[in-house]
Short mmCIF file of C-alpha atoms and ligand atoms in Angstrom, two decimals:
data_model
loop_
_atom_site.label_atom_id
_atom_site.label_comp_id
_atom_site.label_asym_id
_atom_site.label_seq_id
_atom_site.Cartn_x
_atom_site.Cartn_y
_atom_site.Cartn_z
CA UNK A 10 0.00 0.00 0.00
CA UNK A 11 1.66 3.32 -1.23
CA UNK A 12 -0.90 5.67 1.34
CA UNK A 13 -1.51 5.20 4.87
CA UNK A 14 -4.90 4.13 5.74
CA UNK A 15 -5.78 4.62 9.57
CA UNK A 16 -8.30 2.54 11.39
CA UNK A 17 -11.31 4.35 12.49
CA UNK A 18 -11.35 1.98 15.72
CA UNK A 19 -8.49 2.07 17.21
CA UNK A 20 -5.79 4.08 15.04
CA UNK A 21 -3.60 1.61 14.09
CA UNK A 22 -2.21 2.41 10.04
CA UNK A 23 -3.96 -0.32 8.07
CA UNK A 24 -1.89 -2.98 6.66
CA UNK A 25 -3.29 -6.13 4.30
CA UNK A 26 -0.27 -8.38 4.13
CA UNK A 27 -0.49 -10.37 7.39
CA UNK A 28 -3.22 -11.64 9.00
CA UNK A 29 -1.72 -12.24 12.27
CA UNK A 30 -0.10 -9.06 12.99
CA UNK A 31 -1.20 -5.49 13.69
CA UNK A 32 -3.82 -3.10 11.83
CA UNK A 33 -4.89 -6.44 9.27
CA UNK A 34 -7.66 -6.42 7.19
CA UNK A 35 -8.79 -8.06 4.10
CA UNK A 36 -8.44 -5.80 1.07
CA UNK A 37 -11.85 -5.91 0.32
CA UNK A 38 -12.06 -3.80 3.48
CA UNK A 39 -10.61 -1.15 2.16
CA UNK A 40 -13.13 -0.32 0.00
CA UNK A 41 -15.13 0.35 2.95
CA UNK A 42 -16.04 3.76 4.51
CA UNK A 43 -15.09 4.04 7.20
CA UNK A 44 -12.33 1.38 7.21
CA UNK A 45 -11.40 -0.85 10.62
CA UNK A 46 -9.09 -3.21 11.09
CA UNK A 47 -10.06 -6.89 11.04
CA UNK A 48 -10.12 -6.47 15.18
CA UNK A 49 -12.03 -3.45 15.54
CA UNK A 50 -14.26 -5.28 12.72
CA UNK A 51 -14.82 -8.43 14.95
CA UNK A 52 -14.93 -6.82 18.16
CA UNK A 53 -17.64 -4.26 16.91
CA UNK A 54 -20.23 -6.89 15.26
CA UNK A 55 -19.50 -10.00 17.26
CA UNK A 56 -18.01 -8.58 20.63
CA UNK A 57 -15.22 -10.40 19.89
CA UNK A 58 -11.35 -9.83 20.40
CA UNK A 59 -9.21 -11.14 18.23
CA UNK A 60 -5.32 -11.54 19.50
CA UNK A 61 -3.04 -9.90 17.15
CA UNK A 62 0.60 -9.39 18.01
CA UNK A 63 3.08 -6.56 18.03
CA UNK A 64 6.59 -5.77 17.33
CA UNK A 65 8.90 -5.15 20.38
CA UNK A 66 8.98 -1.93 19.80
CA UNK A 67 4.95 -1.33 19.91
CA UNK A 68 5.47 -3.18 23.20
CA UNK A 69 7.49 -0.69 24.53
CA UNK A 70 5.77 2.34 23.51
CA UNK A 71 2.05 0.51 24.79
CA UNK A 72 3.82 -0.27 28.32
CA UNK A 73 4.82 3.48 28.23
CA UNK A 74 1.59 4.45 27.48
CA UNK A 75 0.44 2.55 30.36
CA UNK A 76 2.80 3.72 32.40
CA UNK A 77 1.77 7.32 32.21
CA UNK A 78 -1.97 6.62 32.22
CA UNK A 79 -4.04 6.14 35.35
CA UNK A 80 -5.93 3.40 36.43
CA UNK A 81 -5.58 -0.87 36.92
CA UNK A 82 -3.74 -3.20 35.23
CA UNK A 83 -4.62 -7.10 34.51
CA UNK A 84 -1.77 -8.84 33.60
CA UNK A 85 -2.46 -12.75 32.31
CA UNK A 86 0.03 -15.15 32.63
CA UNK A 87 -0.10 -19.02 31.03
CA UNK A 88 0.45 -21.24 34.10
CA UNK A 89 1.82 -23.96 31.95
CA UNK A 90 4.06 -21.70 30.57
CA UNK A 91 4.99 -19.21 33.87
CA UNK A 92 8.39 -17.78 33.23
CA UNK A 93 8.30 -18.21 29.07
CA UNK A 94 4.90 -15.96 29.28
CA UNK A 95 5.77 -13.68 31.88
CA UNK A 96 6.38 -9.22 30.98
CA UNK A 97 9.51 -8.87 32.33
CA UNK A 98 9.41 -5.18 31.67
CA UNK A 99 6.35 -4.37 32.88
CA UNK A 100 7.30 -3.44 36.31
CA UNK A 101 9.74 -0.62 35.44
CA UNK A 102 6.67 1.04 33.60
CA UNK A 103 3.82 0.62 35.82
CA UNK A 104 4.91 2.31 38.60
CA UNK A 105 2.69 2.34 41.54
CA UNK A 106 0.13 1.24 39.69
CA UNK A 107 -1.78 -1.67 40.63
CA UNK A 108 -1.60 -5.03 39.13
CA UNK A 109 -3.57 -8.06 39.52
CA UNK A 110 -1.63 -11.00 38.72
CA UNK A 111 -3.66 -13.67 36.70
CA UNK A 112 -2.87 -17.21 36.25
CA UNK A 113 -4.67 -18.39 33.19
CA UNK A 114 -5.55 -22.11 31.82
CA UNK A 115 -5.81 -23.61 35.49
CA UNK A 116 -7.98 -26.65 34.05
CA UNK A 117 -4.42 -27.78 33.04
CA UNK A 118 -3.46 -28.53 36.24
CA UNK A 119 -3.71 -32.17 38.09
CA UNK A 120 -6.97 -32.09 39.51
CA UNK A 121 -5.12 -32.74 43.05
CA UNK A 122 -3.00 -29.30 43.16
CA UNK A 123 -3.99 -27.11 45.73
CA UNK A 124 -4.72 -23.69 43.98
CA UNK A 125 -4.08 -22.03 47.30
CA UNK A 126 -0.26 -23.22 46.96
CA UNK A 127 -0.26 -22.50 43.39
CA UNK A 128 -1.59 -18.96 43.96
CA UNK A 129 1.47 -18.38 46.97
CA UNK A 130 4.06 -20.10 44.24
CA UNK A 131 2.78 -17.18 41.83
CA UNK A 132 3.42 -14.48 44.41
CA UNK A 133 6.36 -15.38 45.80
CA UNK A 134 7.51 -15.77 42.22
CA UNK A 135 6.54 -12.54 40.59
CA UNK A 136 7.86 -10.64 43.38
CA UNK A 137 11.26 -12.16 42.61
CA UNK A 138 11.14 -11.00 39.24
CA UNK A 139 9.85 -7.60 40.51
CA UNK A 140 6.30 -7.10 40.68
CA UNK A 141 4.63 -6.45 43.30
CA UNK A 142 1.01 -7.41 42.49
CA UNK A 143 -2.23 -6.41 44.53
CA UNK A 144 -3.62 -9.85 44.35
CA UNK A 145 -3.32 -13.07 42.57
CA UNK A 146 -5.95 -15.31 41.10
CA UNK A 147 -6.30 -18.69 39.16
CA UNK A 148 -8.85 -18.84 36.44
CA UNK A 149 -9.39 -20.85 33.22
CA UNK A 150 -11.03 -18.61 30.72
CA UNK A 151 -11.98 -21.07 28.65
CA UNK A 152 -13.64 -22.91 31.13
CA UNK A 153 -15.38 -20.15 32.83
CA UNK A 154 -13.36 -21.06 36.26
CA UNK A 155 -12.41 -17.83 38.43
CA UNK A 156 -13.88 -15.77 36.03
CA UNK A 157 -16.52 -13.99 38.94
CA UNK A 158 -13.78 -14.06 41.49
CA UNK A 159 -11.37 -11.70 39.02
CA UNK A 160 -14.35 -9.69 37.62
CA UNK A 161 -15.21 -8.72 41.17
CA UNK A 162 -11.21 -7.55 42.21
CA UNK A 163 -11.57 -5.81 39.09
CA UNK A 164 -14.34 -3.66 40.15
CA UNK A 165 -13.10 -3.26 43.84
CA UNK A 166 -9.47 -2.26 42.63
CA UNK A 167 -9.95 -0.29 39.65
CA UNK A 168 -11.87 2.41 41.98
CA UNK A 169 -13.58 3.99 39.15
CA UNK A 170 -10.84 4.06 36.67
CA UNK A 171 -9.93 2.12 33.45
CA UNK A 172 -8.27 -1.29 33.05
CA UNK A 173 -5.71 -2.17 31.02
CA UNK A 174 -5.25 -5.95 30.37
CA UNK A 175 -1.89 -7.00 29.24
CA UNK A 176 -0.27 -10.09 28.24
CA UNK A 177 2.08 -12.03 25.57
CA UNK A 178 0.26 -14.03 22.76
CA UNK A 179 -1.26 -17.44 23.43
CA UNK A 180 -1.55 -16.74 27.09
CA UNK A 181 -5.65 -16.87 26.40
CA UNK A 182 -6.18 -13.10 26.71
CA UNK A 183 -8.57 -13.07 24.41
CA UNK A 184 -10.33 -15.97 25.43
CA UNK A 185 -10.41 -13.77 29.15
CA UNK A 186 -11.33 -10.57 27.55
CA UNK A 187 -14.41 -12.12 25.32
CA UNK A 188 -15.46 -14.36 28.63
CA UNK A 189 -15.37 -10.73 30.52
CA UNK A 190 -17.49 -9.27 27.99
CA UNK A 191 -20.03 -12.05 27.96
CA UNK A 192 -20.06 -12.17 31.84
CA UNK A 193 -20.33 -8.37 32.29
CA UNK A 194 -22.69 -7.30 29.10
CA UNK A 195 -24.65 -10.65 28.05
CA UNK A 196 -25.40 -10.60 24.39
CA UNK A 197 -26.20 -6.86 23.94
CA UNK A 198 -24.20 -4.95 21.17
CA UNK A 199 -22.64 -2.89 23.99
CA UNK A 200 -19.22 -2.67 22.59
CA UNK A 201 -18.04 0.05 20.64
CA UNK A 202 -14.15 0.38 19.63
CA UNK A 203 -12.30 3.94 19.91
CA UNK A 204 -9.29 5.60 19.35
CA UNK A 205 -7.35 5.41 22.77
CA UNK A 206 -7.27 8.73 23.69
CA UNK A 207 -3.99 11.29 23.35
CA UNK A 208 -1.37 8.43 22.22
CA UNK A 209 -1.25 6.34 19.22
CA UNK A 210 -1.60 3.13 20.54
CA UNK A 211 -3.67 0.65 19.44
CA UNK A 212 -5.50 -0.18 21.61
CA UNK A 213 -9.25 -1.49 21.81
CA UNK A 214 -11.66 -0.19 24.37
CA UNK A 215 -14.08 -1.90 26.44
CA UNK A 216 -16.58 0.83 27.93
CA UNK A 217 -17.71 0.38 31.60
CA UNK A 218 -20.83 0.81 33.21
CA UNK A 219 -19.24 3.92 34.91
CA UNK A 220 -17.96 5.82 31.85
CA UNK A 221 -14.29 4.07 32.21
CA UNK A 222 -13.09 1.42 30.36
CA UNK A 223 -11.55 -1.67 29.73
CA UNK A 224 -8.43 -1.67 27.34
CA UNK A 225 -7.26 -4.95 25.41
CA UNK A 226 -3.53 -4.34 24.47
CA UNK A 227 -2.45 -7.05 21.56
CA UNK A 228 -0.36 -9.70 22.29
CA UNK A 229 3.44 -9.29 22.50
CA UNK A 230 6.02 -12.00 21.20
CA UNK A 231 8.07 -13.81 23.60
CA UNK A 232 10.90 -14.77 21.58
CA UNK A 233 11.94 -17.79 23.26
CA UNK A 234 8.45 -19.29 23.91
CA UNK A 235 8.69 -22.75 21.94
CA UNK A 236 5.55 -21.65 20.34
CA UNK A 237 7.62 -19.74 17.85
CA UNK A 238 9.60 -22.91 17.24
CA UNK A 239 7.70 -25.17 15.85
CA UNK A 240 4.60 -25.35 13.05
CA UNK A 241 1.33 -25.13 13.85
CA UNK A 242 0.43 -28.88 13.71
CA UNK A 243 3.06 -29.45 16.08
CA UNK A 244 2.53 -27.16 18.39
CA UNK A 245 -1.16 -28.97 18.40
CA UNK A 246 0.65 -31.54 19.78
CA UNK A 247 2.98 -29.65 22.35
CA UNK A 248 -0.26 -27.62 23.47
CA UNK A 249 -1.63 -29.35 26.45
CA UNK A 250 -5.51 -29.32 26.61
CA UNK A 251 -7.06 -30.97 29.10
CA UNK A 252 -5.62 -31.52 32.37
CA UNK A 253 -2.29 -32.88 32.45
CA UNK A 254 -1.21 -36.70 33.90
CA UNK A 255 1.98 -36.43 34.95
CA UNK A 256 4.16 -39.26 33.97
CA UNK A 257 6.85 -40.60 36.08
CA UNK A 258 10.07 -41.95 35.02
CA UNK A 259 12.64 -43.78 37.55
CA UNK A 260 16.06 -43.33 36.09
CA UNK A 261 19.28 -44.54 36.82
CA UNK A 262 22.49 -42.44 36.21
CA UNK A 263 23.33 -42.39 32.26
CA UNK A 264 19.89 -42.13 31.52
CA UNK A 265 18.26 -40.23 28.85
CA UNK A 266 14.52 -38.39 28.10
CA UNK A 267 13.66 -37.33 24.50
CA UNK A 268 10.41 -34.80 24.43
CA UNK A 269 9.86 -35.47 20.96
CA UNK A 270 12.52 -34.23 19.51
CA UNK A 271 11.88 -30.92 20.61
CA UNK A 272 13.66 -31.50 24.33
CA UNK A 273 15.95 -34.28 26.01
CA UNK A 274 17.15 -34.39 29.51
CA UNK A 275 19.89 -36.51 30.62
CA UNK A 276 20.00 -37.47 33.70
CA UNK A 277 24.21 -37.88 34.77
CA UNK A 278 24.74 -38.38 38.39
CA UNK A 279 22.94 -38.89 41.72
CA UNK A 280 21.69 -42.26 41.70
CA UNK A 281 18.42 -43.82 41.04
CA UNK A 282 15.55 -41.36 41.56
CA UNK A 283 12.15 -40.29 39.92
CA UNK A 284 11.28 -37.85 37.89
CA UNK A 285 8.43 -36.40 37.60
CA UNK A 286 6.95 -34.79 34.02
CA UNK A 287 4.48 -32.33 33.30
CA UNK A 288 3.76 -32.13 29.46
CA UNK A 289 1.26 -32.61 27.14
CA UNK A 290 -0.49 -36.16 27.35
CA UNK A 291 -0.26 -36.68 23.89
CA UNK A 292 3.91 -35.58 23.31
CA UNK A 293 5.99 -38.63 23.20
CA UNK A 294 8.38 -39.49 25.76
CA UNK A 295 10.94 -41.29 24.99
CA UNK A 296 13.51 -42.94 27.21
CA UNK A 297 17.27 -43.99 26.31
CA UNK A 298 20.53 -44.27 27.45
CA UNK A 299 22.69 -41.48 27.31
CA UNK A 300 25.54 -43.09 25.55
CA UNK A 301 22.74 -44.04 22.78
CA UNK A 302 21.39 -40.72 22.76
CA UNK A 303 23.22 -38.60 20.13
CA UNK A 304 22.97 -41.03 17.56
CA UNK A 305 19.25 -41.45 18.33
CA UNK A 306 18.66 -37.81 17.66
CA UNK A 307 20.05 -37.85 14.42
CA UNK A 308 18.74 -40.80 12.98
CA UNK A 309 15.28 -40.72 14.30
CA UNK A 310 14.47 -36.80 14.39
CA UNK A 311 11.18 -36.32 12.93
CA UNK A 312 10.56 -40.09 13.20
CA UNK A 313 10.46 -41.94 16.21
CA UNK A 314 11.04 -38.34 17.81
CA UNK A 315 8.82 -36.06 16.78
CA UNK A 316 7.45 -33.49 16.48
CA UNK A 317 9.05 -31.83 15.02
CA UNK A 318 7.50 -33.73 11.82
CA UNK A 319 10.05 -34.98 9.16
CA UNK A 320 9.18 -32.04 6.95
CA UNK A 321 9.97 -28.92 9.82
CA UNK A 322 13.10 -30.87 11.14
CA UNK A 323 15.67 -28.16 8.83
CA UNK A 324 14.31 -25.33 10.16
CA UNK A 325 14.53 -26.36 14.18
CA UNK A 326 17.53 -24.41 16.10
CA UNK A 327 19.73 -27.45 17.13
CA UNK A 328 19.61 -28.29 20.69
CA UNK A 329 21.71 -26.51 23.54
CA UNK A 330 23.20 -28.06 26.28
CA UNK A 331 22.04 -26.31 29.88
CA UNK A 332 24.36 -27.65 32.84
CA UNK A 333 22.39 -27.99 36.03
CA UNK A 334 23.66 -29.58 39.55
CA UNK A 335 19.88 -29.70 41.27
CA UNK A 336 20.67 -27.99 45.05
CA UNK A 337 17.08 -27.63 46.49
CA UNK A 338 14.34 -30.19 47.28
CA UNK A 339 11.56 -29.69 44.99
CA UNK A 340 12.86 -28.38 41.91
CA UNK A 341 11.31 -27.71 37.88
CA UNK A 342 13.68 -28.13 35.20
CA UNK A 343 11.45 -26.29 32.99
CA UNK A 344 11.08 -26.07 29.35
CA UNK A 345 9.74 -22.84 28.13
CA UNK A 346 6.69 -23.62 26.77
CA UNK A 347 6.68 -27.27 26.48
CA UNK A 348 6.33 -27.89 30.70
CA UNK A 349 8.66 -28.90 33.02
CA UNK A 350 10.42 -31.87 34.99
CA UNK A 351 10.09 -32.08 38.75
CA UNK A 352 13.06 -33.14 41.12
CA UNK A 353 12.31 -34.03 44.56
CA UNK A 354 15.41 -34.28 46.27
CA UNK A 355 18.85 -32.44 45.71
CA UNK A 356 21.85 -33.90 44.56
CA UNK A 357 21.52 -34.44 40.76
CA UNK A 358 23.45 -33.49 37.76
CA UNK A 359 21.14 -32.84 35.13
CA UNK A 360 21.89 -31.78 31.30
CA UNK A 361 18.57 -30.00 29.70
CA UNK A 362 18.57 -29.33 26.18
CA UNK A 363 16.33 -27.16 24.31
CA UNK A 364 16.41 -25.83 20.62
CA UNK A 365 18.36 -22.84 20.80
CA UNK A 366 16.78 -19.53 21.47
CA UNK A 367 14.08 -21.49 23.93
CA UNK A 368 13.75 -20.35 27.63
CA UNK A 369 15.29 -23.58 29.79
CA UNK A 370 15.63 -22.89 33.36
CA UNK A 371 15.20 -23.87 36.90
CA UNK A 372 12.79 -22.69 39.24
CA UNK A 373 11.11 -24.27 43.05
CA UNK A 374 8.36 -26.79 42.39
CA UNK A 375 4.93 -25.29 41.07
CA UNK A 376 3.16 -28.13 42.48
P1 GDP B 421 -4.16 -14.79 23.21
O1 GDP B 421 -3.16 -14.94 22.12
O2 GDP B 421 -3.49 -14.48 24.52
O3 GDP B 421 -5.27 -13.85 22.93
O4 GDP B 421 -4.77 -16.24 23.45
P2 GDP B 421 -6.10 -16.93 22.93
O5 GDP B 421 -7.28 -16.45 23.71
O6 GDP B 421 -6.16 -16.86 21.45
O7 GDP B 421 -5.77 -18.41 23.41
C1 GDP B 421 -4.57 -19.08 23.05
C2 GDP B 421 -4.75 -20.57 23.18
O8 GDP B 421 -4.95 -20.92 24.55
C3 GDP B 421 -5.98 -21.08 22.44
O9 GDP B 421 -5.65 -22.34 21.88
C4 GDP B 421 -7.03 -21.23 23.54
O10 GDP B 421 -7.98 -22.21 23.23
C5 GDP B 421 -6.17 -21.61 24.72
N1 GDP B 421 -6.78 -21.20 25.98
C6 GDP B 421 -7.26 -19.98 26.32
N2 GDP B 421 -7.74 -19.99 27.58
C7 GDP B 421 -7.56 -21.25 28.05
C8 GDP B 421 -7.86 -21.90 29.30
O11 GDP B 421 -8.40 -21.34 30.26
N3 GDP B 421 -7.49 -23.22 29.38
C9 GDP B 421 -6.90 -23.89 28.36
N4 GDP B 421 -6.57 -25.17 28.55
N5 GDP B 421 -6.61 -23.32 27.18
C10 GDP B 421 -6.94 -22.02 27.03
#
């Protein structure tokens, strides 16, 4: 497109190349007047959201956009995927604001977790990585679970002001956002999209009962989520989606775990012990021994281990090798994105590898 087109909804410049990112819409659109991007479009007839994500750079300047406004912010977190989804600018940029912290896709969780545990883990945890949230809360949007609970600290915390809901893509912010809107407005074509006032963000707006509003930021890339790793059959297969049976695996020294061929954890000293493994039920686990293992990888990549199917297996980062002597009781060898391995008792050398560029990393037990 030689001219820029601006969206009438929420100000974005109007691009028809890529569905996925920023300011889409078809280029039949176009010949619309007024024109809207594809979100605006959805969100105006179907009170819909529709993620979309956003350079780094658009990150930065909605965070400092945020940062100067007033009011609440929401930020959503994957709990399968904690650290690999987490904002870790957002802190420097809210200021005294308040945040709510909120854990999405709880259904994924064993059944037997105690969400009160999970809920201290998630405090404890952000405030490590500097943020000091109001309140913390479980939900799975997609399920419906938590929803009231949030909604409710919503109200009580935003004290009249608007709320701005952040979060990287695939956490299920849009699922939240269009569960909110359902909750809050029932079927009613309450929603109306508008150009977020004195900045040139993009954002979309939500209006409130009380003349403020809910904001719906897009989605921002974590680089080294697996997500971005892999195709999207595969990541099908990755993506857990009911709740998650954790499989156990009693290894002796020497041993070795292939996650597909997307992970592999060797397991070199420390004697026999279990470990425990929180993944999707349907990735394939496969044990070997370590001396076995190299040669495994290459001749079965995209075979026996996958995914990555045959046909992606060229364009996967080769593994990297992450050294780890386990020191605490109850620790996650975790795998951005793909879930993590739990130690119970200190003492073991571990080796994780991960395709390079993904998150690996250790952390005290979620569960
Ligand atoms: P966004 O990119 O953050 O807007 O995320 P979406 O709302 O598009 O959701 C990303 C993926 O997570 C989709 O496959 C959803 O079905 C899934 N998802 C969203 N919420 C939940 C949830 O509460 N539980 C589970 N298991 N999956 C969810």
């Amino acid at each position: 497109m030689s001219e820029q087109v601006i969206c009438i909804g929420c100000g974005v410049t109007i691009q028809t190349e890529d569905e996925k990112k920023i300011g889409y819409a078809p280029p039949s659109a176009l010949e619309r007047d007024p024109i809207i991007c594809q979100r605006c479009f959805r969100l105006k007839h179907y009170n819909e959201v529709q993620d979309v994500s956003l350079t780094d750079d658009d990150f930065l300047n909605i965070l400092h956009g945020i940062g100067q406004a007033d009011g609440l912010v929401v930020k959503i977190v994957d709990i399968f995927d904690f650290n690999g989804s987490w904002l870790p600018g957002l802190h420097r940029f809210v200021g005294k604001k308040d945040v709510l912290l909120v854990g999405n896709k709880v259904d994924l969780l064993p059944k037997s977790v105690k969400h009160e545990k999970v809920t201290r883990w998630m405090k404890q945890t952000a405030r490590e990585l500097g943020l000091q949230p109001r309140d913390v809360f479980l939900v799975s949007a997609h399920k419906g679970y938590g929803m009231k609970e949030v909604m409710t600290a919503i109200d009580e915390y935003r004290n009249g002001k608007d709320v701005y809901v952040v979060g990287c893509t695939n956490v299920g912010k849009s699922t939240f956002i269009n569960r909110i809107i359902k909750e809050a407005t029932g079927k009613g074509n309450v929603i109306t999209t508008s150009y977020f006032p004195g900045t040139t963000l993009d954002m979309i707006e939500i209006p409130l009962d009380d003349g403020s509003a809910l904001y719906d930021t897009p989605g921002i890339i974590n680089h080294h989520q697996m997500a971005h790793f892999v195709d999207k059959k595969d990541l099908k297969v990755i993506t857990p989606k009911k709740e998650i049976k954790p499989k156990v695996y009693q290894l002796n020294e020497q041993q070795t775990l292939f996650f597909g061929g997307l992970a592999r954890l060797d397991y070199v000293s420390g004697g026999r012990r279990p470990f425990v493994c929180y993944m999707s039920n349907e990735l394939f686990i496969h044990r070997t021994k370590r001396e076995h293992a190299d040669e495994l990888y290459e001749r079965h990549l995209g075979e026996l281990l996958q995914p990555p199917r045959k046909s992606y297996c060229e364009q996967l980062p080769p593994l990297v090798a992450h050294h780890f002597t386990l020191k605490e009781p109850k620790t996650d060898i975790v795998f951005s994105g793909l879930g993590w391995v739990t130690c119970h008792e200190p003492g073991a050398q571990v080796i994780a590898y991960a395709p390079k560029g993904v998150g690996v990393m250790l952390r005290k037990s979620l569960i």
